[in-house]
Coordinates of C-alpha atoms and ligand atoms in Angstrom, one line a residue:
X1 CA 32.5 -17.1 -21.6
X2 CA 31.2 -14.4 -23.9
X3 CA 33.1 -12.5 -26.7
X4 CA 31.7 -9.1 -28.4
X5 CA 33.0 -7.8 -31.4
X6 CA 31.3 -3.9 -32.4
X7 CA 32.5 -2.2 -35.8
X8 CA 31.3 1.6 -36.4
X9 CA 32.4 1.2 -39.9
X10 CA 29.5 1.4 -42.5
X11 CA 27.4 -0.3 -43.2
X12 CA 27.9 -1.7 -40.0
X13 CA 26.4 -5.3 -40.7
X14 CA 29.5 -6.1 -43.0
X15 CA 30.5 -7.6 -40.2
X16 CA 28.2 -10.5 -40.9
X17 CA 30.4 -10.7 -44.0
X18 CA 33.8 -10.6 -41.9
X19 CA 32.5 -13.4 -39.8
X20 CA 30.7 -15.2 -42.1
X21 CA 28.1 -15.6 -40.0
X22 CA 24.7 -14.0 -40.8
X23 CA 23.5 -10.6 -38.5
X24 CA 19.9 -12.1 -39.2
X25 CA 20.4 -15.1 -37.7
X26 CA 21.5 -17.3 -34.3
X27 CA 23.7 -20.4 -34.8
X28 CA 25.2 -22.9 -32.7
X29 CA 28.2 -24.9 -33.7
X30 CA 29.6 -28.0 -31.5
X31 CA 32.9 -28.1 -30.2
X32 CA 35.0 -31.2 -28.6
X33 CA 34.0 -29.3 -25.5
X34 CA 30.8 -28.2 -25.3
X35 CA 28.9 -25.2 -27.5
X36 CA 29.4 -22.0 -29.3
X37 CA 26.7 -19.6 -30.8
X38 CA 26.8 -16.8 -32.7
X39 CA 24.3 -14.4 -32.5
X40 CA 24.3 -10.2 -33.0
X41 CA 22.4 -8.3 -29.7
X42 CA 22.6 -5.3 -32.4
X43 CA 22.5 -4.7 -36.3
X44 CA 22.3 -1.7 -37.7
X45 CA 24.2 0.5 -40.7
X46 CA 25.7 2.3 -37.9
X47 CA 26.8 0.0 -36.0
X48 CA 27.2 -4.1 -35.3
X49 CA 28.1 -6.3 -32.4
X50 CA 28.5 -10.2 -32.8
X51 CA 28.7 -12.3 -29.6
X52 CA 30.4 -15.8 -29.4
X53 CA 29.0 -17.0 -26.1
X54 CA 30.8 -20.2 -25.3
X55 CA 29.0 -23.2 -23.4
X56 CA 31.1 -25.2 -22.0
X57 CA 30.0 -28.8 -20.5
X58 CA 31.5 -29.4 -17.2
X59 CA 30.6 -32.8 -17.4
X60 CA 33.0 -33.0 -20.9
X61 CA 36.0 -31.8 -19.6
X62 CA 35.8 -34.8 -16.4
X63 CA 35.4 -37.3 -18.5
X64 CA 38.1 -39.0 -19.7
X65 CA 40.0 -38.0 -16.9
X66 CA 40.2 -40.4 -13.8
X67 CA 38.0 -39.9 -10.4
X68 CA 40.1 -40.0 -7.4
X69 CA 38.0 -40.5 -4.4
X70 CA 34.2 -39.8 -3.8
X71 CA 35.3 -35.8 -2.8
X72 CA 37.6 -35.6 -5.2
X73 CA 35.0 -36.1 -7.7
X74 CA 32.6 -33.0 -6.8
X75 CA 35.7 -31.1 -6.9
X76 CA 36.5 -31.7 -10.6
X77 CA 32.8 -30.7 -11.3
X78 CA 33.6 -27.2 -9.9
X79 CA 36.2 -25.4 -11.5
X80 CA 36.5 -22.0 -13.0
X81 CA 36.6 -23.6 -16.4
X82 CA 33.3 -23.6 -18.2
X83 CA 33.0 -19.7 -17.1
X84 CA 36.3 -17.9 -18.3
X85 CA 37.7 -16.8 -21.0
X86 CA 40.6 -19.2 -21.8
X87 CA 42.6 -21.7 -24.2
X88 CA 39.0 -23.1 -24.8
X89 CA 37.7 -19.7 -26.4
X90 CA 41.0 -19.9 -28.8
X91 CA 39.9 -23.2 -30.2
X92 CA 36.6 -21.4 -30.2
X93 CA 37.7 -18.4 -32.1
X94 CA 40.0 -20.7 -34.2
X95 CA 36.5 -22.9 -35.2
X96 CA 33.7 -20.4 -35.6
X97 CA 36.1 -17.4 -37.0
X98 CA 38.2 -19.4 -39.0
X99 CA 38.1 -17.6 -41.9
X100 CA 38.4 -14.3 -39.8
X101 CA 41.2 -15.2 -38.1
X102 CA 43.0 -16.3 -41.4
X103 CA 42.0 -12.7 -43.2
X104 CA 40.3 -14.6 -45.5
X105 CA 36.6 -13.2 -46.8
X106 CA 36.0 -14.6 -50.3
X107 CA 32.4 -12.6 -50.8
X108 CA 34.4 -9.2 -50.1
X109 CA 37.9 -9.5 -50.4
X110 CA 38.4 -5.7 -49.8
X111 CA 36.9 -5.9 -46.0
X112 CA 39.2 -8.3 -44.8
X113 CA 42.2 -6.4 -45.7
X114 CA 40.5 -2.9 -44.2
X115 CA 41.3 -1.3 -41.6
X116 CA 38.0 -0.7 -39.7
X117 CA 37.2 0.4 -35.9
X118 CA 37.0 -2.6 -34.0
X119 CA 35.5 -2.8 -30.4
X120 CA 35.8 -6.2 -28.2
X121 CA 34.9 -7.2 -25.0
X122 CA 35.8 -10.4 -23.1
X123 CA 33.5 -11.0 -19.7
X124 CA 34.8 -13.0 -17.2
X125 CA 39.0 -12.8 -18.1
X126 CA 41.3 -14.7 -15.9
X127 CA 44.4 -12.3 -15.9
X128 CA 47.3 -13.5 -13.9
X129 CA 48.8 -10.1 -13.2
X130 CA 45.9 -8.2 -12.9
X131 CA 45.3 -5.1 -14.9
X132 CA 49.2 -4.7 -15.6
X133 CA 49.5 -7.5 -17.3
X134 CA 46.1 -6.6 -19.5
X135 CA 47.8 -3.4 -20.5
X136 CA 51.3 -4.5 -20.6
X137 CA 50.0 -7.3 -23.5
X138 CA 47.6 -5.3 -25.6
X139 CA 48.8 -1.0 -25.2
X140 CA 52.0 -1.8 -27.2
X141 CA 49.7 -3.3 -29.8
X142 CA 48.2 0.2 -30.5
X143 CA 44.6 -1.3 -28.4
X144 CA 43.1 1.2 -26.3
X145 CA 42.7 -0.9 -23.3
X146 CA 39.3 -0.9 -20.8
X147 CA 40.0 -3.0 -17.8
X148 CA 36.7 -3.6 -15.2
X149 CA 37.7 -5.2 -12.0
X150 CA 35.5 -6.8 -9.5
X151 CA 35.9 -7.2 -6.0
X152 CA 35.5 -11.4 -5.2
X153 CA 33.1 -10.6 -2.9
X154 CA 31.4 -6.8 -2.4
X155 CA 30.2 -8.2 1.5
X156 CA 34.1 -8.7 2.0
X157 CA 36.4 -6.2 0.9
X158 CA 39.1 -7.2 2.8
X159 CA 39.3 -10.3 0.5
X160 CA 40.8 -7.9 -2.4
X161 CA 40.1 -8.2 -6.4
X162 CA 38.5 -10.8 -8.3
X163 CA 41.4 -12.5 -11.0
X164 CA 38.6 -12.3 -13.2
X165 CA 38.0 -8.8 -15.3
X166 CA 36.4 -7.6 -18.2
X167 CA 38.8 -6.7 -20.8
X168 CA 37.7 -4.1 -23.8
X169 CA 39.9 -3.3 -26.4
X170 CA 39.1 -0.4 -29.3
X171 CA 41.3 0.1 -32.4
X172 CA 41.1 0.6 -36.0
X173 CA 42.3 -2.1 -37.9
X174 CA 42.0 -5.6 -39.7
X175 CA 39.5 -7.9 -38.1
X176 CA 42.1 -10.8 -38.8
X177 CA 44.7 -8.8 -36.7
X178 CA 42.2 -8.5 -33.4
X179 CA 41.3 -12.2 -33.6
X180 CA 44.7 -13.6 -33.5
X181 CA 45.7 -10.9 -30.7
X182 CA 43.0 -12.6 -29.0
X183 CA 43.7 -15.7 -29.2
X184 CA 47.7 -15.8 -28.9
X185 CA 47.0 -13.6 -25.7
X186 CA 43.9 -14.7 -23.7
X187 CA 45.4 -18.3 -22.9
X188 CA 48.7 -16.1 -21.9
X189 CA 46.6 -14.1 -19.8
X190 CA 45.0 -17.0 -17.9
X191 CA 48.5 -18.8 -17.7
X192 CA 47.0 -22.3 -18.2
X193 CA 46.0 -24.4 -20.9
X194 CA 43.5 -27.5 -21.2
X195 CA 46.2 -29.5 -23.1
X196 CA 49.8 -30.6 -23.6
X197 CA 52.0 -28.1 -25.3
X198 CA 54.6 -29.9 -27.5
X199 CA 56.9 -28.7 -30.4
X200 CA 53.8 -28.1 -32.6
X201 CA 52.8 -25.3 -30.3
X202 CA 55.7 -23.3 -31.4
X203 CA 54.9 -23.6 -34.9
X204 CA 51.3 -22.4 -34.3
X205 CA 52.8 -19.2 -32.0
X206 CA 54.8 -18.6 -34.6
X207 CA 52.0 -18.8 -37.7
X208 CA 49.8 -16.3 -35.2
X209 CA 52.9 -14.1 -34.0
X210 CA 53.9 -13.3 -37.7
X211 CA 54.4 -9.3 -38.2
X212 CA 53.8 -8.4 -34.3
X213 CA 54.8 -10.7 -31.4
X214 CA 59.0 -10.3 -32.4
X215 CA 58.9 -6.7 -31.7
X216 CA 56.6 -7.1 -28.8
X217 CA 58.5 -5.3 -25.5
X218 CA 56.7 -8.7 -23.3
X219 CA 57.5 -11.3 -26.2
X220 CA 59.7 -13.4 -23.8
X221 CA 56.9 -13.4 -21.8
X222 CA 54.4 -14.6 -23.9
X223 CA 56.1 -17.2 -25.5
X224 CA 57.2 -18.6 -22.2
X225 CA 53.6 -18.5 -21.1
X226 CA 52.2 -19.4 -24.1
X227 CA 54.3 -22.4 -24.2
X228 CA 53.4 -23.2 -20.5
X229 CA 57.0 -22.3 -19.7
X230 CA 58.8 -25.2 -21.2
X231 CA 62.1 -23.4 -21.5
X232 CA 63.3 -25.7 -24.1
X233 CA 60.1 -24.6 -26.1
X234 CA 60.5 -21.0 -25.4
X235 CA 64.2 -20.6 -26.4
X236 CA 63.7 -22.5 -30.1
X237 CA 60.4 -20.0 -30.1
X238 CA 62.3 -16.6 -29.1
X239 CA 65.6 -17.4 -31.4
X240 CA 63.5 -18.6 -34.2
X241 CA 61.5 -15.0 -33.9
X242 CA 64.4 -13.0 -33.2
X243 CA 65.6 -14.4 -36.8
X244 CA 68.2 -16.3 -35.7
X245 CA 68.6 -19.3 -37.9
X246 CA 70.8 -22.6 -37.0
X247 CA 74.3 -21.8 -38.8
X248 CA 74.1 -18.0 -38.4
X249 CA 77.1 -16.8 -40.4
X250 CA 78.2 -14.4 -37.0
X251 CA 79.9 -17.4 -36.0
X252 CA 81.3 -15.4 -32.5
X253 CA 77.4 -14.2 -31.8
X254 CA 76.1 -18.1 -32.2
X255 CA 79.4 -18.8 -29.8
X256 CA 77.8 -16.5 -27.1
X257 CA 74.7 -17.4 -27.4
X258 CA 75.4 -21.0 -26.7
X259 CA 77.9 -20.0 -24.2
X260 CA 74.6 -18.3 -22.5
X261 CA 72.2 -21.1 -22.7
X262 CA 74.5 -23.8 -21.3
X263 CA 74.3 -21.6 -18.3
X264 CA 70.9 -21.0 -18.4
X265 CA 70.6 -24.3 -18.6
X266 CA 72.3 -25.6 -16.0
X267 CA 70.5 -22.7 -13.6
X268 CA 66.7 -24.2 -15.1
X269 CA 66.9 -27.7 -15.6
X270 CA 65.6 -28.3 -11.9
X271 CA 63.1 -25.3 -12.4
X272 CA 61.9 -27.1 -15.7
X273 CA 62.1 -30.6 -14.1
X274 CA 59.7 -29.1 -11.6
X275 CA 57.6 -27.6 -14.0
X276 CA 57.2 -30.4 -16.4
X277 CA 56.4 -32.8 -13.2
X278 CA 53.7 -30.4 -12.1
X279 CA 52.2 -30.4 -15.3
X280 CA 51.7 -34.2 -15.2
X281 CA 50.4 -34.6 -11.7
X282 CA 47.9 -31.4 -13.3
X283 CA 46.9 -33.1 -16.4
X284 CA 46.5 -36.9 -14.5
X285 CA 43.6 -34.8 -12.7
X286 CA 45.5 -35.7 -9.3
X287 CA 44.2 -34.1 -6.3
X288 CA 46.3 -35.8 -3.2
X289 CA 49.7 -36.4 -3.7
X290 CA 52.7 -37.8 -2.8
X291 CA 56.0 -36.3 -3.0
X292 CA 58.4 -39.3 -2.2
X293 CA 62.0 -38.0 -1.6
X294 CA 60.7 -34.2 -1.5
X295 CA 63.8 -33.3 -0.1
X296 CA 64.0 -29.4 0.6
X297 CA 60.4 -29.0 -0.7
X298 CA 60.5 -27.2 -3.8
X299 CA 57.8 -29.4 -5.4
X300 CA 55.8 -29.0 -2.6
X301 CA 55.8 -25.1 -3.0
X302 CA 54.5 -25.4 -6.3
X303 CA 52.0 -27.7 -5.6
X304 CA 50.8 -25.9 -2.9
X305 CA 50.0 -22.8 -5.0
X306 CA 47.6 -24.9 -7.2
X307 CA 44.3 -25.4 -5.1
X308 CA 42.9 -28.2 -7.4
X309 CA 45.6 -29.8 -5.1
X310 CA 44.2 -30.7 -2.2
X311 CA 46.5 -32.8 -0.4
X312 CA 50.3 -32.9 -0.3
X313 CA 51.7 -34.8 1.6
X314 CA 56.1 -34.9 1.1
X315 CA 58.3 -37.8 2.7
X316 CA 61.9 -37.7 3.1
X317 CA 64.1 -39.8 4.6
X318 CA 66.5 -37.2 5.6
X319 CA 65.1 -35.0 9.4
X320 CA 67.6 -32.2 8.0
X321 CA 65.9 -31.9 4.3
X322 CA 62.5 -31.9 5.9
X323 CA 63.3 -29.4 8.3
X324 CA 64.7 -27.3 5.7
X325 CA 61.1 -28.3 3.9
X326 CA 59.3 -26.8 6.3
X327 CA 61.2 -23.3 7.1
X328 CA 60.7 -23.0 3.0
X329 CA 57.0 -24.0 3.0
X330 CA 57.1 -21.7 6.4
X331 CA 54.5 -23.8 8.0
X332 CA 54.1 -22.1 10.7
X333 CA 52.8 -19.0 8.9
X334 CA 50.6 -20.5 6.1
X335 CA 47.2 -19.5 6.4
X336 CA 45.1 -22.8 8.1
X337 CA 43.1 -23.1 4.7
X338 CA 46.6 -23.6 3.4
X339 CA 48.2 -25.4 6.0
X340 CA 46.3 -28.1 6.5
X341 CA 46.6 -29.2 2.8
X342 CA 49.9 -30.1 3.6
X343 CA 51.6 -32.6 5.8
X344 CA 55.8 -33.8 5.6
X345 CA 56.6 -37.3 6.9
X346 CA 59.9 -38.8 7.8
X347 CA 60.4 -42.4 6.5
X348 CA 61.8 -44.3 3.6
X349 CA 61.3 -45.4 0.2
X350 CA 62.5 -49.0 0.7
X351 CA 59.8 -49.9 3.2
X352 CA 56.2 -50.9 2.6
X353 CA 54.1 -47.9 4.4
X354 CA 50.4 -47.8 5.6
X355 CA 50.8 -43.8 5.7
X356 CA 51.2 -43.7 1.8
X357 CA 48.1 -45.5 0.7
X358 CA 44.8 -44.0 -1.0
X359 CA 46.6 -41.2 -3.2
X360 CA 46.1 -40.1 -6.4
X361 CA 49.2 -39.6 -7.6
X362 CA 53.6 -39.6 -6.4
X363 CA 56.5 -38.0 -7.5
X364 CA 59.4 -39.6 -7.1
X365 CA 62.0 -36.2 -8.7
X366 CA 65.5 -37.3 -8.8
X367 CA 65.4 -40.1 -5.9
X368 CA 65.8 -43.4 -7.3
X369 CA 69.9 -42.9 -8.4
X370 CA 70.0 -42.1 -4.7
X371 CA 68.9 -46.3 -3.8
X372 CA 71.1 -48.4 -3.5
X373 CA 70.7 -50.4 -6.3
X374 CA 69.4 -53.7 -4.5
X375 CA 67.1 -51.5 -2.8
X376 CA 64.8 -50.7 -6.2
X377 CA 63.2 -54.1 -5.7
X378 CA 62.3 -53.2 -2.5
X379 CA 61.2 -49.5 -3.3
X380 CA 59.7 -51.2 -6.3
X381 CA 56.7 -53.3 -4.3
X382 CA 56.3 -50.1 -1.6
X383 CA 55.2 -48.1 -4.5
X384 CA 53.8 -49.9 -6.9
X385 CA 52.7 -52.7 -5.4
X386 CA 51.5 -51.7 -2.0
X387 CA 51.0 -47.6 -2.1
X388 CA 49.4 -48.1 -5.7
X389 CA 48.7 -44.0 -6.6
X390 CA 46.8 -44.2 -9.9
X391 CA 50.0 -42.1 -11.0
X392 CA 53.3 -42.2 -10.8
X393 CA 55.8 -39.4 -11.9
X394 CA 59.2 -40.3 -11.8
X395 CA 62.6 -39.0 -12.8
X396 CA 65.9 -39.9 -12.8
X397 CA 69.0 -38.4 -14.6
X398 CA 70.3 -39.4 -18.4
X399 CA 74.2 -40.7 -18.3
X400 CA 74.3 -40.2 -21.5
X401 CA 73.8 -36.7 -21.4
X402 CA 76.5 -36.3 -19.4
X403 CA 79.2 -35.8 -22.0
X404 CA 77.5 -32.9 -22.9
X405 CA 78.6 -31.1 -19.5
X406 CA 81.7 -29.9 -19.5
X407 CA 82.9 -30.5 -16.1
X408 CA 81.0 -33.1 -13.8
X409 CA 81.9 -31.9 -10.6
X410 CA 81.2 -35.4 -9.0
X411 CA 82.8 -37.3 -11.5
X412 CA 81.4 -39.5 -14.1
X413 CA 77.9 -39.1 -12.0
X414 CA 76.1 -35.8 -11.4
X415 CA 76.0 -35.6 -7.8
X416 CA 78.2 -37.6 -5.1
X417 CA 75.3 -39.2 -3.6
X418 CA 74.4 -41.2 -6.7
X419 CA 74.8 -44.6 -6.8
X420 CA 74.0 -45.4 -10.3
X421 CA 72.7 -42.9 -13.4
X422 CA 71.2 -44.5 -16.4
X423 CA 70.8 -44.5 -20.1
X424 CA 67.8 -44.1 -21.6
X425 CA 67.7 -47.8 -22.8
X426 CA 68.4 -48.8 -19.0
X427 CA 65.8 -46.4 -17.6
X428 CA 63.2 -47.6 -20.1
X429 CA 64.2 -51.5 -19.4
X430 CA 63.4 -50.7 -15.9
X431 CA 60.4 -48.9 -16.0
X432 CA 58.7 -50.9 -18.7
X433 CA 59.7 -54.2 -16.1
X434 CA 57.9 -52.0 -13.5
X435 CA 55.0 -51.3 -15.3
X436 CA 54.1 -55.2 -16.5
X437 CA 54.8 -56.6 -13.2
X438 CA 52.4 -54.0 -11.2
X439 CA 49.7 -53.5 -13.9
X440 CA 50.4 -50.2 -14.9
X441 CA 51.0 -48.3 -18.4
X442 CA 53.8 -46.2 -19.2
X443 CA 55.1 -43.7 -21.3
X444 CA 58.1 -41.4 -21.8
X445 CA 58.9 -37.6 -21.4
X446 CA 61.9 -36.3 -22.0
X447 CA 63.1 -33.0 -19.7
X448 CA 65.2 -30.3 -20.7
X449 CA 66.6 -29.3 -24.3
X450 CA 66.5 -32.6 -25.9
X451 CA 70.1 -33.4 -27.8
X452 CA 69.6 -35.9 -30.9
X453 CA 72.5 -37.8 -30.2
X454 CA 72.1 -38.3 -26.2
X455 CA 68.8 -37.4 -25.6
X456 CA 67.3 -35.4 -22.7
X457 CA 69.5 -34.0 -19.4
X458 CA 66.7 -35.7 -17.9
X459 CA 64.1 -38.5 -18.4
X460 CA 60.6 -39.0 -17.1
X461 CA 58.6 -41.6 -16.9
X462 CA 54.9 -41.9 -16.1
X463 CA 52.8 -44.4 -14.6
X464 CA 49.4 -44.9 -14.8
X465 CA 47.0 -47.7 -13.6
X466 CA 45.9 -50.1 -15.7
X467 CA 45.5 -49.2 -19.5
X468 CA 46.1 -45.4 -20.4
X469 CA 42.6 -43.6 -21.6
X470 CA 42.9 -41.2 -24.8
Ligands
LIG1 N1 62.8 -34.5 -5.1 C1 63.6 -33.5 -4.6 C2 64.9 -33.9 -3.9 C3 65.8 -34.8 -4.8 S1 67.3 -35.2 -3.9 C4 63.9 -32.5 -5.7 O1 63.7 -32.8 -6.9 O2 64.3 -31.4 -5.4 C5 66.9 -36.8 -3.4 C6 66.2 -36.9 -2.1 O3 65.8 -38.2 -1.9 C7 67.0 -36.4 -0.9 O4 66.2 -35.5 -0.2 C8 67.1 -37.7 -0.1 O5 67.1 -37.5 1.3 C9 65.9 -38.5 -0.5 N2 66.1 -40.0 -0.3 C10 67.2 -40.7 -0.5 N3 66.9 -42.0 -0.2 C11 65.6 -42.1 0.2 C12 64.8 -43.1 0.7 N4 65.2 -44.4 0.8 N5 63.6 -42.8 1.1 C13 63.1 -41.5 1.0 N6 63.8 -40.5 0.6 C14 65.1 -40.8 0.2

């Protein structure tokens, strides 16, 4: 992935001042990742282009993560990754321009703070969106915005555009400025980061976003991308920027608002659920998985629209949810490519089953309070015991968030089919029994806006074989 950074100002090669990084001169820094250099294809007074070209080793960003299967294996190898601008050239920028991206320049304070013309190009751009979304992130920002589209393959037309395009934006204005606009929005663009977003995200969104992402006409946008949609995340991030602070004096505002987000809330948790369990099977580097009690298939559609999953297969033990499964999946029209990634089975989770063997990963969303309780011993050794996925993603509802519900329309349980709901001690009790028995490690996500007195609408556990790596 390459970045290019031109200034017209004079003398030109003040840029080497800007970026602290000498015009005369090639360097190379290392990375977690792989390899960044510096280098300037021009230098003159009237006018100066630096070029972070970022090396990414392919072989890096497998390791640590676990193979699943001989083909699996080559599949890791080849991924868009090490070639596109993304979350990786952030840390790059964040690394090599440092001081840049901080306004800092201690040799000439005076350039950092000038505005100057700026030119930069990013090659190979993921934009999820297409040119839209290039110009609906960087026009309001006062960029002049060049998009270059390719076709994926000139031989095919009929194949339509490449998601990858090369972005050029031209302004006058602080170097400090164009950095941070790049890397807040390039990871937006691409919609996909190489690591776990948590609450320290926000705080870093919120460092970069000072002075132009509150005003921003697609803010919601990008902080619900930027924090890889974790709506809990992205409504702290957008009330925080709107300037709304906990005890807002407009008491009847404050009122609305939280009338609002209960609603919200109740309309997203399953939508976050689903999000947050994708992001797991994602991160566990599954490629075949199981979706055990996939009911009407909503997983399943999500999976299906990541292709580093190459293998779904959903079980249900109900013929009418896995009907409804497949008219929402419409089976019969998916494209064969498509198609044959994904199979749904009829059969249950309280019997040992040859057909789930040899997978990389199950989600179990929301099934277990559905088992009779004297059944989990049972569903217990089918899983973990004889199925043995290197991952298991599992979530069940948190009683004690219960009270914070107004009305429970089934009750003191969520849902008339449950047979039992647990606390978060009981849930951990359970799962931490589950994992010593089978030889697995566990660990603890919560789901949903997390309430310090009862916790999470929703808890999470996941699985993994043997002892967790990193
Ligand atoms: N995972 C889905 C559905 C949750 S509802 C989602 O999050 O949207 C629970 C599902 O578990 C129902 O579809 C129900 O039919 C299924 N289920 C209940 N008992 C089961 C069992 N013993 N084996 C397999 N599936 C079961």
């Amino acid at each position: 992935m390459l970045l290019t950074i031109t200034t017209t100002h004079r003398p030109a090669t003040d840029l080497g001042f800007l970026l602290h990084k000498h015009p005369g001169r090639a360097q190379a820094f290392d990375l977690a990742f792989g390899r960044a250099h510096v280098f300037y294809p021009e230098a003159s007074e009237e006018r100066c282009t630096a070029a972070l070209l970022l090396e990414i080793a392919p072989i890096g960003l497998v390791r640590g993560r676990q193979g699943s299967g001989e083909g699996a294996i080559l599949e890791q190898y080849v991924s868009d990754r090490p070639y596109v601008a993304s979350s990786f050239m952030s840390v790059a920028i964040a690394q090599v321009y440092g001081t840049a991206l901080n306004g800092r320049c201690s040799a000439r304070p005076e350039l950092a703070s000038a505005r100057i013309p700026l030119e930069a190009t990013v090659a190979a751009l993921p934009s999820r969106g297409g040119e839209q979304m290039l110009r609906r992130l960087f026009e309001p920002l006062g960029y002049t915005v060049g998009v270059r589209g390719r076709m994926l393959d000139e031989r095919f037309p009929e194949w339509g555009g490449s998601p990858y395009h090369t972005l050029t934006l031209e302004s006058e204005r602080r170097l400090s400025e164009l950095l941070t606009h790049l890397y807040v929005l390039v990871p937006v663009l691409d919609d996909q980061k190489h690591y776990w977003v948590g609450q320290e995200e926000i705080e870093k969104l919120l460092r970069r976003g000072e002075g132009w992402l509150a005003d921003h006409p697609a803010r919601d946008l990008i902080v619900s991308r930027y924090l890889k949609r974790q709506r809990g995340l992205a409504r702290e991030a957008i009330r925080r920027l709107a300037g709304e602070e906990e005890g807002d004096p407009d008491a009847s505002a404050e009122a609305r608002d939280e009338e609002e987000s209960r609603v919200e809330e109740r309309v997203g948790l399953h939508e976050q659920r689903l999000g947050t369990v994708l992001s797991v099977l994602r991160q566990s580097g599954a490629r075949r998985v199981l979706d055990l009690g996939c009911g009407e298939g909503r997983l399943i559609q999500l999976l299906l629209r990541d292709r580093s999953f190459t293998e779904i297969v959903g079980m249900d033990v109900s013929h009418a949810a896995l009907e409804r499964a497949g008219e929402r999946l419409h089976l019969d029209r998916l494209p064969p490519s498509d198609r044959k990634r994904v199979k749904l089975i009829h059969g249950s989770l309280a019997y040992r089953d040859r057909r789930l063997s040899g997978y990389d990963a199950a989600a179990v969303v929301e099934v277990i309070e559905h088992l009779d309780p004297y059944r989990l011993s049972a569903f217990e050794r089918a899983l973990f015991e004889a199925a043995r996925p290197r991952t298991v993603v599992l979530t069940t509802p948190n009683i004690e968030y219960n009270v914070r519900w107004e009305t429970l329309p089934a009750g003191r349980f969520r849902h008339r089919d449950h047979r039992f709901e647990w606390s978060r001690r009981e849930f951990r009790e359970w799962s931490a029994g589950v994992a010593e028995r089978h030889g697995y490690s566990v660990r603890y996500l919560p789901v949903g806006p997390e309430d310090p007195e009862v916790g999470p609408p929703t808890q999470m556990a996941v699985f993994s074989l043997g002892r967790e790596v990193g």
